[in-house]
């Protein structure tokens, strides 16, 4: 006859011990049941480095890095530190390291020593004043001729009765190629006079060398009459507009003839 053996179920205490032993193998020692394992310091650094690598790959363009180079083996090199890297993330982690940063600082100090910084020009721009113009000023132009040197001269008188307080007119010469009002003509130049709140006036004069000797060129501002005066002399012997010669000083007169006695 077939014999059937019955096995009694294990007792309650033994079953509980077996379950506790099997569950204890699935987690680290000292961790509560149902909780994740405590990450070690090394694991935290690895995870942080991986997150920084993923972030850097999204924001950093390695093609613009002058020290980044891909060799013929498919790996990456740092030309500054002469290091070899398996992937881009490893290279990015290297660029944030102490060795790469020290080499960058050393290279910057060497370049600053070899290429001293020259003084830079003042790049600040002066904002133009926004003044409401009240029109053109009145002016008078007088042509003169020096009887001794036969030099031609021009006297400009510009009236500024409503000029701003504590302000004086200014003048300068402008080439025909600087202005944009008329077609440029090398035979002429312009004398500009400006004062707020009036419009700037320009006088068209021959493009002849101006005599800057003492007493030949001067400007003055009369605060009482509010008149700005500029007087200039052209050098004798030059050429005027369209090649016309300027007036030269006449030769000295011949000595008078003595009447016979």
PDB file of N, CA and C in Angstrom, residues 152-198:
ATOM      1  N   UNK A 152      43.583 138.847 -48.629  1.00  0.00           N
ATOM      2  CA  UNK A 152      42.136 138.912 -48.471  1.00  0.00           C
ATOM      3  C   UNK A 152      41.752 138.383 -47.103  1.00  0.00           C
ATOM      4  N   UNK A 153      40.748 138.974 -46.509  1.00  0.00           N
ATOM      5  CA  UNK A 153      40.272 138.562 -45.197  1.00  0.00           C
ATOM      6  C   UNK A 153      38.749 138.607 -45.171  1.00  0.00           C
ATOM      7  N   UNK A 154      38.182 137.836 -44.256  1.00  0.00           N
ATOM      8  CA  UNK A 154      36.741 137.785 -44.054  1.00  0.00           C
ATOM      9  C   UNK A 154      36.452 138.024 -42.583  1.00  0.00           C
ATOM     10  N   UNK A 155      35.463 138.864 -42.342  1.00  0.00           N
ATOM     11  CA  UNK A 155      35.022 139.173 -40.984  1.00  0.00           C
ATOM     12  C   UNK A 155      33.594 138.690 -40.824  1.00  0.00           C
ATOM     13  N   UNK A 156      33.383 137.755 -39.872  1.00  0.00           N
ATOM     14  CA  UNK A 156      32.059 137.190 -39.619  1.00  0.00           C
ATOM     15  C   UNK A 156      31.569 137.710 -38.268  1.00  0.00           C
ATOM     16  N   UNK A 157      30.354 138.236 -38.269  1.00  0.00           N
ATOM     17  CA  UNK A 157      29.716 138.724 -37.041  1.00  0.00           C
ATOM     18  C   UNK A 157      28.365 138.031 -36.914  1.00  0.00           C
ATOM     19  N   UNK A 158      28.190 137.260 -35.853  1.00  0.00           N
ATOM     20  CA  UNK A 158      26.966 136.487 -35.639  1.00  0.00           C
ATOM     21  C   UNK A 158      26.334 136.963 -34.340  1.00  0.00           C
ATOM     22  N   UNK A 159      25.039 137.281 -34.400  1.00  0.00           N
ATOM     23  CA  UNK A 159      24.323 137.804 -33.233  1.00  0.00           C
ATOM     24  C   UNK A 159      23.557 136.676 -32.544  1.00  0.00           C
ATOM     25  N   UNK A 160      23.719 136.605 -31.214  1.00  0.00           N
ATOM     26  CA  UNK A 160      23.009 135.621 -30.390  1.00  0.00           C
ATOM     27  C   UNK A 160      22.338 136.348 -29.227  1.00  0.00           C
ATOM     28  N   UNK A 161      21.243 137.048 -29.464  1.00  0.00           N
ATOM     29  CA  UNK A 161      20.629 137.819 -28.372  1.00  0.00           C
ATOM     30  C   UNK A 161      19.997 136.947 -27.299  1.00  0.00           C
ATOM     31  N   UNK A 162      19.585 135.729 -27.623  1.00  0.00           N
ATOM     32  CA  UNK A 162      18.914 134.863 -26.651  1.00  0.00           C
ATOM     33  C   UNK A 162      19.739 133.620 -26.362  1.00  0.00           C
ATOM     34  N   UNK A 163      21.061 133.760 -26.352  1.00  0.00           N
ATOM     35  CA  UNK A 163      21.925 132.635 -26.051  1.00  0.00           C
ATOM     36  C   UNK A 163      21.755 132.225 -24.597  1.00  0.00           C
ATOM     37  N   UNK A 164      21.972 130.941 -24.316  1.00  0.00           N
ATOM     38  CA  UNK A 164      21.826 130.455 -22.944  1.00  0.00           C
ATOM     39  C   UNK A 164      22.858 131.112 -22.037  1.00  0.00           C
ATOM     40  N   UNK A 165      22.472 131.271 -20.794  1.00  0.00           N
ATOM     41  CA  UNK A 165      23.333 131.944 -19.830  1.00  0.00           C
ATOM     42  C   UNK A 165      24.605 131.138 -19.584  1.00  0.00           C
ATOM     43  N   UNK A 166      25.708 131.861 -19.378  1.00  0.00           N
ATOM     44  CA  UNK A 166      27.039 131.284 -19.140  1.00  0.00           C
ATOM     45  C   UNK A 166      27.465 130.350 -20.273  1.00  0.00           C
ATOM     46  N   UNK A 167      27.088 130.667 -21.494  1.00  0.00           N
ATOM     47  CA  UNK A 167      27.461 129.858 -22.653  1.00  0.00           C
ATOM     48  C   UNK A 167      28.052 130.762 -23.720  1.00  0.00           C
ATOM     49  N   UNK A 168      29.125 130.303 -24.377  1.00  0.00           N
ATOM     50  CA  UNK A 168      29.768 131.054 -25.443  1.00  0.00           C
ATOM     51  C   UNK A 168      29.701 130.255 -26.740  1.00  0.00           C
ATOM     52  N   UNK A 169      29.582 130.919 -27.861  1.00  0.00           N
ATOM     53  CA  UNK A 169      29.566 130.208 -29.157  1.00  0.00           C
ATOM     54  C   UNK A 169      30.902 129.524 -29.427  1.00  0.00           C
ATOM     55  N   UNK A 170      30.838 128.489 -30.246  1.00  0.00           N
ATOM     56  CA  UNK A 170      32.026 127.751 -30.651  1.00  0.00           C
ATOM     57  C   UNK A 170      32.076 127.682 -32.171  1.00  0.00           C
ATOM     58  N   UNK A 171      33.290 127.580 -32.702  1.00  0.00           N
ATOM     59  CA  UNK A 171      33.444 127.519 -34.150  1.00  0.00           C
ATOM     60  C   UNK A 171      34.473 126.451 -34.504  1.00  0.00           C
ATOM     61  N   UNK A 172      34.380 125.950 -35.723  1.00  0.00           N
ATOM     62  CA  UNK A 172      35.371 125.019 -36.248  1.00  0.00           C
ATOM     63  C   UNK A 172      35.268 124.992 -37.764  1.00  0.00           C
ATOM     64  N   UNK A 173      36.324 124.482 -38.416  1.00  0.00           N
ATOM     65  CA  UNK A 173      36.353 124.357 -39.864  1.00  0.00           C
ATOM     66  C   UNK A 173      35.956 122.929 -40.257  1.00  0.00           C
ATOM     67  N   UNK A 174      35.222 122.820 -41.351  1.00  0.00           N
ATOM     68  CA  UNK A 174      34.746 121.525 -41.823  1.00  0.00           C
ATOM     69  C   UNK A 174      35.116 121.362 -43.297  1.00  0.00           C
ATOM     70  N   UNK A 175      35.596 120.175 -43.631  1.00  0.00           N
ATOM     71  CA  UNK A 175      35.903 119.873 -45.023  1.00  0.00           C
ATOM     72  C   UNK A 175      34.610 119.684 -45.818  1.00  0.00           C
ATOM     73  N   UNK A 176      34.713 119.874 -47.109  1.00  0.00           N
ATOM     74  CA  UNK A 176      33.533 119.693 -47.966  1.00  0.00           C
ATOM     75  C   UNK A 176      33.076 118.245 -48.002  1.00  0.00           C
ATOM     76  N   UNK A 177      33.964 117.315 -47.647  1.00  0.00           N
ATOM     77  CA  UNK A 177      33.606 115.898 -47.664  1.00  0.00           C
ATOM     78  C   UNK A 177      32.974 115.442 -46.348  1.00  0.00           C
ATOM     79  N   UNK A 178      32.938 116.295 -45.337  1.00  0.00           N
ATOM     80  CA  UNK A 178      32.284 115.959 -44.072  1.00  0.00           C
ATOM     81  C   UNK A 178      30.798 116.278 -44.093  1.00  0.00           C
ATOM     82  N   UNK A 179      30.421 117.302 -44.822  1.00  0.00           N
ATOM     83  CA  UNK A 179      29.023 117.730 -44.816  1.00  0.00           C
ATOM     84  C   UNK A 179      28.199 116.857 -45.762  1.00  0.00           C
ATOM     85  N   UNK A 180      26.864 116.852 -45.548  1.00  0.00           N
ATOM     86  CA  UNK A 180      25.940 116.049 -46.335  1.00  0.00           C
ATOM     87  C   UNK A 180      24.825 116.903 -46.954  1.00  0.00           C
ATOM     88  N   UNK A 181      25.032 118.217 -47.021  1.00  0.00           N
ATOM     89  CA  UNK A 181      24.010 119.112 -47.554  1.00  0.00           C
ATOM     90  C   UNK A 181      24.204 119.337 -49.037  1.00  0.00           C
ATOM     91  N   UNK A 182      25.445 119.545 -49.448  1.00  0.00           N
ATOM     92  CA  UNK A 182      25.758 119.806 -50.847  1.00  0.00           C
ATOM     93  C   UNK A 182      26.705 118.738 -51.371  1.00  0.00           C
ATOM     94  N   UNK A 183      26.773 118.578 -52.696  1.00  0.00           N
ATOM     95  CA  UNK A 183      27.774 117.654 -53.256  1.00  0.00           C
ATOM     96  C   UNK A 183      29.177 118.122 -52.887  1.00  0.00           C
ATOM     97  N   UNK A 184      30.057 117.234 -52.486  1.00  0.00           N
ATOM     98  CA  UNK A 184      31.395 117.664 -52.048  1.00  0.00           C
ATOM     99  C   UNK A 184      32.197 118.271 -53.194  1.00  0.00           C
ATOM    100  N   UNK A 185      32.865 119.360 -52.894  1.00  0.00           N
ATOM    101  CA  UNK A 185      33.707 120.056 -53.853  1.00  0.00           C
ATOM    102  C   UNK A 185      34.989 120.451 -53.128  1.00  0.00           C
ATOM    103  N   UNK A 186      36.116 119.944 -53.589  1.00  0.00           N
ATOM    104  CA  UNK A 186      37.375 120.177 -52.898  1.00  0.00           C
ATOM    105  C   UNK A 186      37.825 121.635 -52.954  1.00  0.00           C
ATOM    106  N   UNK A 187      37.162 122.458 -53.751  1.00  0.00           N
ATOM    107  CA  UNK A 187      37.549 123.856 -53.862  1.00  0.00           C
ATOM    108  C   UNK A 187      37.020 124.701 -52.712  1.00  0.00           C
ATOM    109  N   UNK A 188      36.148 124.133 -51.882  1.00  0.00           N
ATOM    110  CA  UNK A 188      35.516 124.909 -50.821  1.00  0.00           C
ATOM    111  C   UNK A 188      35.659 124.194 -49.475  1.00  0.00           C
ATOM    112  N   UNK A 189      35.555 124.973 -48.422  1.00  0.00           N
ATOM    113  CA  UNK A 189      35.480 124.485 -47.051  1.00  0.00           C
ATOM    114  C   UNK A 189      34.440 125.304 -46.310  1.00  0.00           C
ATOM    115  N   UNK A 190      34.149 124.906 -45.051  1.00  0.00           N
ATOM    116  CA  UNK A 190      33.053 125.532 -44.310  1.00  0.00           C
ATOM    117  C   UNK A 190      33.540 125.956 -42.930  1.00  0.00           C
ATOM    118  N   UNK A 191      33.066 127.118 -42.523  1.00  0.00           N
ATOM    119  CA  UNK A 191      33.290 127.615 -41.169  1.00  0.00           C
ATOM    120  C   UNK A 191      31.985 127.487 -40.404  1.00  0.00           C
ATOM    121  N   UNK A 192      31.970 126.659 -39.353  1.00  0.00           N
ATOM    122  CA  UNK A 192      30.758 126.402 -38.578  1.00  0.00           C
ATOM    123  C   UNK A 192      30.795 127.194 -37.282  1.00  0.00           C
ATOM    124  N   UNK A 193      29.662 127.792 -36.936  1.00  0.00           N
ATOM    125  CA  UNK A 193      29.499 128.521 -35.677  1.00  0.00           C
ATOM    126  C   UNK A 193      28.229 127.993 -35.017  1.00  0.00           C
ATOM    127  N   UNK A 194      28.342 127.608 -33.743  1.00  0.00           N
ATOM    128  CA  UNK A 194      27.212 126.986 -33.049  1.00  0.00           C
ATOM    129  C   UNK A 194      27.072 127.566 -31.656  1.00  0.00           C
ATOM    130  N   UNK A 195      25.823 127.692 -31.210  1.00  0.00           N
ATOM    131  CA  UNK A 195      25.495 128.139 -29.858  1.00  0.00           C
ATOM    132  C   UNK A 195      24.047 127.768 -29.590  1.00  0.00           C
ATOM    133  N   UNK A 196      23.785 127.258 -28.404  1.00  0.00           N
ATOM    134  CA  UNK A 196      22.419 126.901 -28.018  1.00  0.00           C
ATOM    135  C   UNK A 196      21.666 128.154 -27.589  1.00  0.00           C
ATOM    136  N   UNK A 197      20.384 128.252 -27.903  1.00  0.00           N
ATOM    137  CA  UNK A 197      19.504 127.286 -28.570  1.00  0.00           C
ATOM    138  C   UNK A 197      19.318 127.559 -30.061  1.00  0.00           C
ATOM    139  N   UNK A 198      20.289 128.173 -30.709  1.00  0.00           N
ATOM    140  CA  UNK A 198      20.165 128.505 -32.125  1.00  0.00           C
ATOM    141  C   UNK A 198      20.655 127.341 -32.978  1.00  0.00           C
TER     142      UNK A 198
END
